[in-house]
Structures are given as C-alpha cells and as structure tokens.
Amino acid sequence: MFDLFGLDYFVDGSKRIFWLYLVSALMIALLFFWKQRAILKMQFSKEVLWHPSARLDYLYFGVMGIVKTLLLLPLLVGVNEVALWMVMAIQEVFGYVERIRVDRIWLITGYTTMLFVFNDLTRYWLHRWMHTSSLLWRFHRVHHSAEVLNPMTFYRVHPIENLLFGFRYALTTGAITALFIYFFGAGIGVVEIFGANMIVFIFMLIGANLRHSHIPLHYPKRIEKWLISPYQHQLHHTTRYSRYNYGSTLAVWDWWFGSLLYSKDLTYIDEPLRFGLLDEQPTHSLVGAFFNPFYKGIKL
Ligand SMILES: [Zn+2]
Ligand SMILES: [Zn+2]
C-alpha cells in the first residue's frame, strides 16, 4: 500500500524527492535567501503550496504510483535485456575482441561517469524533441501546465512521456553497459550512494529540488555554462523561455546545441516569473491531465 501511492520515493535515494534531498534543498534555500524573507515566505505560502496547480501535483503523484505499478512497469524493457542483446549484436558484427585490462577502480569510475554523461545527453535530446514535435508536445505540456512549482511538480509527467523516458533510459544504459562488457568484460560496477549513481547523488544533494520551486537560485555565468542552475530550469517553465534550457544536470548540451539561456541574460531577474502555458488557462483536472493529450485540439 505504501509503495502503491509512491510513498517509498521519499525513502529511496535514487528518487528526486528522497527525504535527504528535500532537506538539503531547504537548507540551501535558507542559507542563500535568509535575508530575502519574502522569497522564502512565498514558497511556503498557501498561494503556492495549495494552489489548484500544486494540489493537482500531489494528487497526480499518488495516482501515478498506481499507474506506474499496474501499467508502465509491465511495458518497460529492462536494462539487462537491452545490454545482453547489444553485446550479442556487437559480437555478431565485429567478432570477439581480447578484453582490455584496466584497474578496477578506473573501470568503475569510467562506467559510472559514462552512464551519467550519456543519460544526461539522451535526456536532453528527448526533452528537446518533446517540445519540437507537436505530437509529443501534447503530452509534455502536462508538465508545463503547472502554474506554480514545488518539488512534486517533477512528477507531473504524462504516462506516455514516462514510457518514452523509460525506453530512453533502458537503451542508453543498455548500450553503455554492452560496450563496457564487450571491451572490458563483465566485472563492471557503478559507484553508488544510497542506491543512486554517485554523480547523480551529488547533483540531487546540491539542490536539484529547487529546480521546481520559486527560489531563484542561480549560478555565476561561467558555471551555468556547465551546470544548469535551478533558476535556469525555472526559466524553462515560463511561457516565454520554454524553448531554452532543456538540460537536466549538464548545461553543455544546451550550450553546444544552441538552446542555453543564462540567468544573467535577463534584465528583469528580480521580477517573479510567470509559469505555465502561453495559450490557455489550465483547469488542473486529473482526468484532463491524463486524457486530453489524446484528443487533438482539446485544451488541458
Ligand atoms: Zn520542457
Ligand atoms: Zn520541470
């Protein structure tokens, strides 16, 4: 029962809303915005946390727990199946090669890093595609229909988008795993903390949850070129700049592929941002969020 509504996410270190990541985000917000009480007060106000948009986030999260267990999990392919199939395919085409011998520490560090980098890259491109394809945008707009942001907004994602990101993860992780097994043998492993890839863990700990919040934490420009700051993702949620900052952790993809927007580029950085969709007033209904994307032209 606990698992069915997704409550296990709060105690699972591989999930964004793991209690430790929520606490660290709060600490960071308090540390940097202690002097700007109005910002902190607004985040914890009824207008933000009990807005119809936020209430849909909470309800949606609970219902998605059931949808994921009953509908999505049986449909998803596993990483192991993809990896096994790819190793066989590579061996079939390129034949057998002598395993390269490297120190286990380098092997594990390399594998951990590659998994992180390539998952971040494919996440960037799929996210960008969700915006540029009109069909996929119908599903992705469920995430963008949020008018206020809180950490649970991260999970306001249509099941079809969840499926696509699930396939993306299996293909990316499977392909990297297959290449490592092909060249280095089966003795690979990931450096994990609380069940999360170590690099992902660090990112989640340094305030990933502020991406979905009204706390405008941004980094100096020279860092925002490499790492997406929470404020840069908040910009992605505005009606005006949603075609920028598709990145999750690394900003280099946005930088290299021409979609990066720095926080400092905005002259009115002190003004509150307007989140949501440009062309409509969302009703924040649960049924609408699940079913409207299937009907072309129907507003959310
Ligand atoms: Zn988006
Ligand atoms: Zn978002």
Short mmCIF file of C-alpha atoms and ligand atoms in Angstrom, two decimals:
data_model
loop_
_atom_site.label_atom_id
_atom_site.label_comp_id
_atom_site.label_asym_id
_atom_site.label_seq_id
_atom_site.Cartn_x
_atom_site.Cartn_y
_atom_site.Cartn_z
CA MET A 1 0.00 0.00 0.00
CA PHE A 2 2.88 2.28 0.98
CA ASP A 3 4.58 1.60 -2.36
CA LEU A 4 1.43 1.77 -4.44
CA PHE A 5 0.98 5.53 -3.93
CA GLY A 6 4.65 6.24 -4.45
CA LEU A 7 5.40 6.99 -0.80
CA ASP A 8 8.50 4.80 -0.97
CA TYR A 9 10.01 7.55 -3.17
CA PHE A 10 10.65 9.58 -0.01
CA VAL A 11 12.96 6.88 1.36
CA ASP A 12 14.63 5.83 -1.90
CA GLY A 13 17.97 7.52 -2.59
CA SER A 14 17.60 7.10 -6.34
CA LYS A 15 14.48 9.30 -6.37
CA ARG A 16 14.39 13.08 -6.61
CA ILE A 17 12.17 13.51 -3.53
CA PHE A 18 14.28 11.30 -1.20
CA TRP A 19 13.95 12.99 2.21
CA LEU A 20 17.65 13.89 2.35
CA TYR A 21 17.47 15.77 -0.97
CA LEU A 22 14.39 17.68 0.22
CA VAL A 23 16.15 18.61 3.47
CA SER A 24 19.34 19.70 1.66
CA ALA A 25 17.31 21.81 -0.80
CA LEU A 26 15.60 23.50 2.14
CA MET A 27 18.96 24.16 3.82
CA ILE A 28 20.38 25.69 0.65
CA ALA A 29 17.27 27.87 0.22
CA LEU A 30 17.54 29.07 3.83
CA LEU A 31 21.26 29.69 3.51
CA PHE A 32 21.12 31.78 0.35
CA PHE A 33 17.80 33.55 0.85
CA TRP A 34 17.77 34.10 4.60
CA LYS A 35 17.91 37.85 4.03
CA GLN A 36 15.18 37.76 1.38
CA ARG A 37 12.35 36.53 3.56
CA ALA A 38 9.68 37.45 1.00
CA ILE A 39 11.02 34.77 -1.35
CA LEU A 40 11.00 32.09 1.32
CA LYS A 41 7.58 33.14 2.57
CA MET A 42 6.16 32.98 -0.92
CA GLN A 43 7.43 29.41 -1.48
CA PHE A 44 5.72 28.26 1.70
CA SER A 45 2.58 30.30 1.21
CA LYS A 46 -0.88 28.89 0.64
CA GLU A 47 -0.92 30.60 -2.79
CA VAL A 48 1.98 28.40 -3.91
CA LEU A 49 1.65 25.17 -1.94
CA TRP A 50 -2.16 24.96 -2.01
CA HIS A 51 -2.72 26.45 -5.47
CA PRO A 52 -5.04 24.27 -7.64
CA SER A 53 -1.94 23.53 -9.75
CA ALA A 54 0.02 22.26 -6.74
CA ARG A 55 -2.96 20.24 -5.50
CA LEU A 56 -3.06 18.50 -8.86
CA ASP A 57 0.69 17.73 -8.49
CA TYR A 58 0.06 15.91 -5.20
CA LEU A 59 -2.99 14.01 -6.42
CA TYR A 60 -1.26 13.21 -9.70
CA PHE A 61 1.76 11.81 -7.86
CA GLY A 62 -0.41 9.43 -5.83
CA VAL A 63 -2.39 8.23 -8.84
CA MET A 64 0.77 7.85 -10.94
CA GLY A 65 2.09 5.45 -8.30
CA ILE A 66 -0.76 3.10 -9.22
CA VAL A 67 -0.43 3.76 -12.98
CA LYS A 68 3.31 3.02 -12.86
CA THR A 69 2.89 -0.23 -10.97
CA LEU A 70 -0.01 -1.59 -12.97
CA LEU A 71 0.52 -0.13 -16.43
CA LEU A 72 4.04 1.14 -17.04
CA LEU A 73 6.31 -1.38 -15.32
CA PRO A 74 4.98 -4.36 -17.31
CA LEU A 75 5.54 -2.43 -20.56
CA LEU A 76 9.11 -1.29 -19.95
CA VAL A 77 12.12 -3.19 -21.22
CA GLY A 78 14.87 -3.89 -18.73
CA VAL A 79 18.42 -2.58 -18.99
CA ASN A 80 19.80 -6.13 -18.72
CA GLU A 81 17.80 -7.37 -21.68
CA VAL A 82 18.97 -4.46 -23.83
CA ALA A 83 22.59 -4.91 -22.71
CA LEU A 84 22.56 -8.66 -23.38
CA TRP A 85 21.01 -8.22 -26.79
CA MET A 86 23.50 -5.49 -27.71
CA VAL A 87 26.56 -7.46 -26.57
CA MET A 88 25.43 -10.34 -28.79
CA ALA A 89 24.78 -7.97 -31.70
CA ILE A 90 28.22 -6.31 -31.37
CA GLN A 91 29.92 -9.70 -31.18
CA GLU A 92 27.99 -10.89 -34.20
CA VAL A 93 29.08 -7.89 -36.31
CA PHE A 94 32.60 -7.17 -35.04
CA GLY A 95 33.59 -10.57 -33.69
CA TYR A 96 35.27 -11.31 -30.39
CA VAL A 97 38.00 -8.97 -29.11
CA GLU A 98 40.55 -9.55 -26.41
CA ARG A 99 39.35 -7.97 -23.15
CA ILE A 100 41.23 -4.79 -22.26
CA ARG A 101 42.72 -4.99 -18.80
CA VAL A 102 42.41 -1.88 -16.62
CA ASP A 103 42.43 -1.29 -12.89
CA ARG A 104 39.02 -1.97 -11.39
CA ILE A 105 38.91 1.50 -9.85
CA TRP A 106 39.29 3.09 -13.32
CA LEU A 107 36.79 0.72 -14.84
CA ILE A 108 34.13 1.52 -12.26
CA THR A 109 34.84 5.26 -12.31
CA GLY A 110 34.71 5.28 -16.12
CA TYR A 111 31.47 3.28 -16.24
CA THR A 112 29.81 5.48 -13.57
CA THR A 113 30.83 8.64 -15.45
CA MET A 114 29.79 7.38 -18.88
CA LEU A 115 26.37 6.30 -17.59
CA PHE A 116 25.86 9.75 -16.12
CA VAL A 117 27.06 11.70 -19.17
CA PHE A 118 25.21 9.70 -21.82
CA ASN A 119 21.98 9.53 -19.81
CA ASP A 120 22.16 13.29 -19.41
CA LEU A 121 22.75 13.71 -23.16
CA THR A 122 19.85 11.47 -24.27
CA ARG A 123 17.59 13.11 -21.69
CA TYR A 124 18.44 16.48 -23.25
CA TRP A 125 17.53 15.34 -26.76
CA LEU A 126 14.32 13.56 -25.78
CA HIS A 127 13.23 16.59 -23.74
CA ARG A 128 14.01 18.86 -26.69
CA TRP A 129 12.04 16.56 -29.00
CA MET A 130 9.07 16.67 -26.61
CA HIS A 131 8.99 20.42 -27.36
CA THR A 132 9.67 20.42 -31.10
CA SER A 133 7.31 17.59 -32.12
CA SER A 134 3.70 18.77 -31.97
CA LEU A 135 2.53 15.25 -31.16
CA LEU A 136 4.94 14.83 -28.25
CA TRP A 137 4.28 18.36 -27.01
CA ARG A 138 0.66 17.37 -26.36
CA PHE A 139 1.97 15.03 -23.66
CA HIS A 140 4.83 17.16 -22.38
CA ARG A 141 2.54 20.16 -21.88
CA VAL A 142 1.09 18.36 -18.86
CA HIS A 143 4.39 19.12 -17.11
CA HIS A 144 4.40 22.69 -18.40
CA SER A 145 0.79 23.36 -17.42
CA ALA A 146 1.96 23.77 -13.81
CA GLU A 147 1.42 27.40 -12.79
CA VAL A 148 3.28 27.15 -9.50
CA LEU A 149 6.31 24.98 -8.81
CA ASN A 150 7.15 22.68 -5.92
CA PRO A 151 9.33 19.53 -5.77
CA MET A 152 6.33 17.30 -6.61
CA THR A 153 5.89 19.10 -9.95
CA PHE A 154 8.85 16.99 -11.12
CA TYR A 155 6.44 14.03 -11.22
CA ARG A 156 3.70 15.85 -13.10
CA VAL A 157 4.56 13.97 -16.28
CA HIS A 158 2.14 12.15 -18.59
CA PRO A 159 2.44 8.32 -18.59
CA ILE A 160 3.32 8.39 -22.31
CA GLU A 161 6.28 10.67 -21.53
CA ASN A 162 7.20 8.36 -18.67
CA LEU A 163 7.23 5.42 -21.05
CA LEU A 164 9.42 7.27 -23.57
CA PHE A 165 11.89 8.29 -20.87
CA GLY A 166 11.85 4.70 -19.56
CA PHE A 167 12.79 3.36 -23.01
CA ARG A 168 15.42 6.06 -23.35
CA TYR A 169 16.98 5.03 -20.04
CA ALA A 170 16.98 1.33 -20.93
CA LEU A 171 18.51 1.95 -24.37
CA THR A 172 21.17 4.38 -23.13
CA THR A 173 22.17 2.38 -20.06
CA GLY A 174 21.93 -0.89 -22.01
CA ALA A 175 24.17 0.43 -24.81
CA ILE A 176 26.86 1.81 -22.47
CA THR A 177 26.78 -1.41 -20.44
CA ALA A 178 27.08 -3.53 -23.60
CA LEU A 179 30.12 -1.54 -24.81
CA PHE A 180 31.83 -1.85 -21.43
CA ILE A 181 31.17 -5.60 -21.28
CA TYR A 182 32.42 -6.02 -24.86
CA PHE A 183 35.71 -4.22 -24.24
CA PHE A 184 36.37 -4.83 -20.55
CA GLY A 185 34.46 -7.99 -19.59
CA ALA A 186 31.64 -8.49 -17.12
CA GLY A 187 33.39 -7.17 -13.99
CA ILE A 188 31.84 -3.70 -14.16
CA GLY A 189 30.03 -1.85 -11.41
CA VAL A 190 28.66 1.57 -10.51
CA VAL A 191 29.76 3.77 -7.63
CA GLU A 192 26.53 4.32 -5.73
CA ILE A 193 25.44 6.24 -2.66
CA PHE A 194 22.01 5.39 -1.23
CA GLY A 195 21.34 3.44 -4.43
CA ALA A 196 21.97 6.43 -6.71
CA ASN A 197 24.81 6.88 -9.20
CA MET A 198 27.38 8.88 -7.21
CA ILE A 199 27.38 11.82 -9.63
CA VAL A 200 23.58 11.92 -9.65
CA PHE A 201 23.62 11.76 -5.85
CA ILE A 202 25.84 14.85 -5.64
CA PHE A 203 23.59 16.73 -8.06
CA MET A 204 20.45 15.81 -6.11
CA LEU A 205 22.10 16.80 -2.86
CA ILE A 206 23.10 20.26 -4.05
CA GLY A 207 19.57 21.45 -4.50
CA ALA A 208 18.07 19.63 -7.50
CA ASN A 209 14.66 20.07 -5.87
CA LEU A 210 14.97 23.83 -6.20
CA ARG A 211 14.52 23.39 -9.96
CA HIS A 212 10.82 23.03 -9.23
CA SER A 213 10.39 25.91 -6.80
CA HIS A 214 10.11 29.68 -6.68
CA ILE A 215 13.54 30.03 -5.10
CA PRO A 216 15.57 31.84 -7.80
CA LEU A 217 18.94 30.23 -7.10
CA HIS A 218 21.28 30.86 -9.99
CA TYR A 219 25.00 30.35 -10.53
CA PRO A 220 27.64 32.65 -11.98
CA LYS A 221 27.63 32.61 -15.77
CA ARG A 222 30.85 30.60 -16.03
CA ILE A 223 29.22 27.79 -14.01
CA GLU A 224 25.84 27.98 -15.77
CA LYS A 225 27.72 27.12 -18.96
CA TRP A 226 28.48 23.71 -17.45
CA LEU A 227 25.69 23.06 -14.94
CA ILE A 228 22.03 24.03 -15.20
CA SER A 229 21.07 26.11 -12.18
CA PRO A 230 17.63 25.77 -10.57
CA TYR A 231 16.72 29.22 -11.91
CA GLN A 232 17.59 28.12 -15.45
CA HIS A 233 15.04 25.30 -15.22
CA GLN A 234 12.51 27.75 -13.77
CA LEU A 235 13.08 29.85 -16.90
CA HIS A 236 12.30 26.74 -18.95
CA HIS A 237 8.93 26.64 -17.18
CA THR A 238 7.97 30.17 -18.21
CA THR A 239 5.70 30.83 -21.15
CA ARG A 240 8.41 32.91 -22.74
CA TYR A 241 11.58 30.85 -22.45
CA SER A 242 10.33 27.26 -22.64
CA ARG A 243 12.45 26.67 -25.76
CA TYR A 244 15.63 27.15 -23.70
CA ASN A 245 17.44 25.11 -21.07
CA TYR A 246 16.29 21.57 -21.83
CA GLY A 247 19.19 20.15 -19.82
CA SER A 248 18.86 18.18 -16.61
CA THR A 249 22.25 18.43 -14.93
CA LEU A 250 24.84 19.45 -17.51
CA ALA A 251 24.35 22.69 -19.39
CA VAL A 252 26.90 21.80 -22.06
CA TRP A 253 24.26 20.23 -24.32
CA ASP A 254 22.23 23.45 -24.30
CA TRP A 255 25.44 25.39 -24.82
CA TRP A 256 26.70 23.25 -27.74
CA PHE A 257 23.32 22.81 -29.41
CA GLY A 258 22.27 26.45 -29.10
CA SER A 259 19.49 26.42 -26.51
CA LEU A 260 21.25 27.81 -23.46
CA LEU A 261 19.88 30.82 -21.64
CA TYR A 262 21.86 32.29 -18.74
CA SER A 263 20.07 33.71 -15.73
CA LYS A 264 22.01 36.95 -16.12
CA ASP A 265 20.78 37.41 -19.70
CA LEU A 266 17.50 38.60 -18.26
CA THR A 267 17.25 42.21 -17.37
CA TYR A 268 14.26 41.75 -15.11
CA ILE A 269 15.70 38.95 -12.99
CA ASP A 270 14.12 40.40 -9.87
CA GLU A 271 10.62 40.10 -11.22
CA PRO A 272 8.73 36.93 -10.39
CA LEU A 273 8.50 34.54 -13.34
CA ARG A 274 5.18 33.53 -14.88
CA PHE A 275 4.93 29.77 -15.20
CA GLY A 276 2.50 27.77 -17.29
CA LEU A 277 1.25 27.65 -20.84
CA LEU A 278 1.04 30.55 -23.24
CA ASP A 279 -2.24 29.85 -24.94
CA GLU A 280 -4.58 28.68 -22.25
CA GLN A 281 -5.73 28.67 -18.69
CA PRO A 282 -5.20 25.14 -17.34
CA THR A 283 -8.05 23.69 -15.29
CA HIS A 284 -5.71 21.38 -13.33
CA SER A 285 -8.09 18.46 -13.52
CA LEU A 286 -6.76 14.95 -13.03
CA VAL A 287 -8.88 13.41 -15.78
CA GLY A 288 -7.91 16.22 -18.16
CA ALA A 289 -4.19 15.75 -17.47
CA PHE A 290 -4.40 12.04 -18.30
CA PHE A 291 -6.80 12.04 -21.24
CA ASN A 292 -6.79 15.41 -23.00
CA PRO A 293 -3.41 14.87 -24.72
CA PHE A 294 -5.02 12.05 -26.72
CA TYR A 295 -7.57 14.42 -28.25
CA LYS A 296 -6.06 16.92 -30.61
CA GLY A 297 -7.20 20.46 -30.06
CA ILE A 298 -8.73 19.92 -26.65
CA LYS A 299 -7.30 22.24 -24.07
CA LEU A 300 -5.85 20.89 -20.90
ZN ZN B 1 10.03 21.03 -21.10
ZN ZN B 2 10.28 20.90 -14.93
#
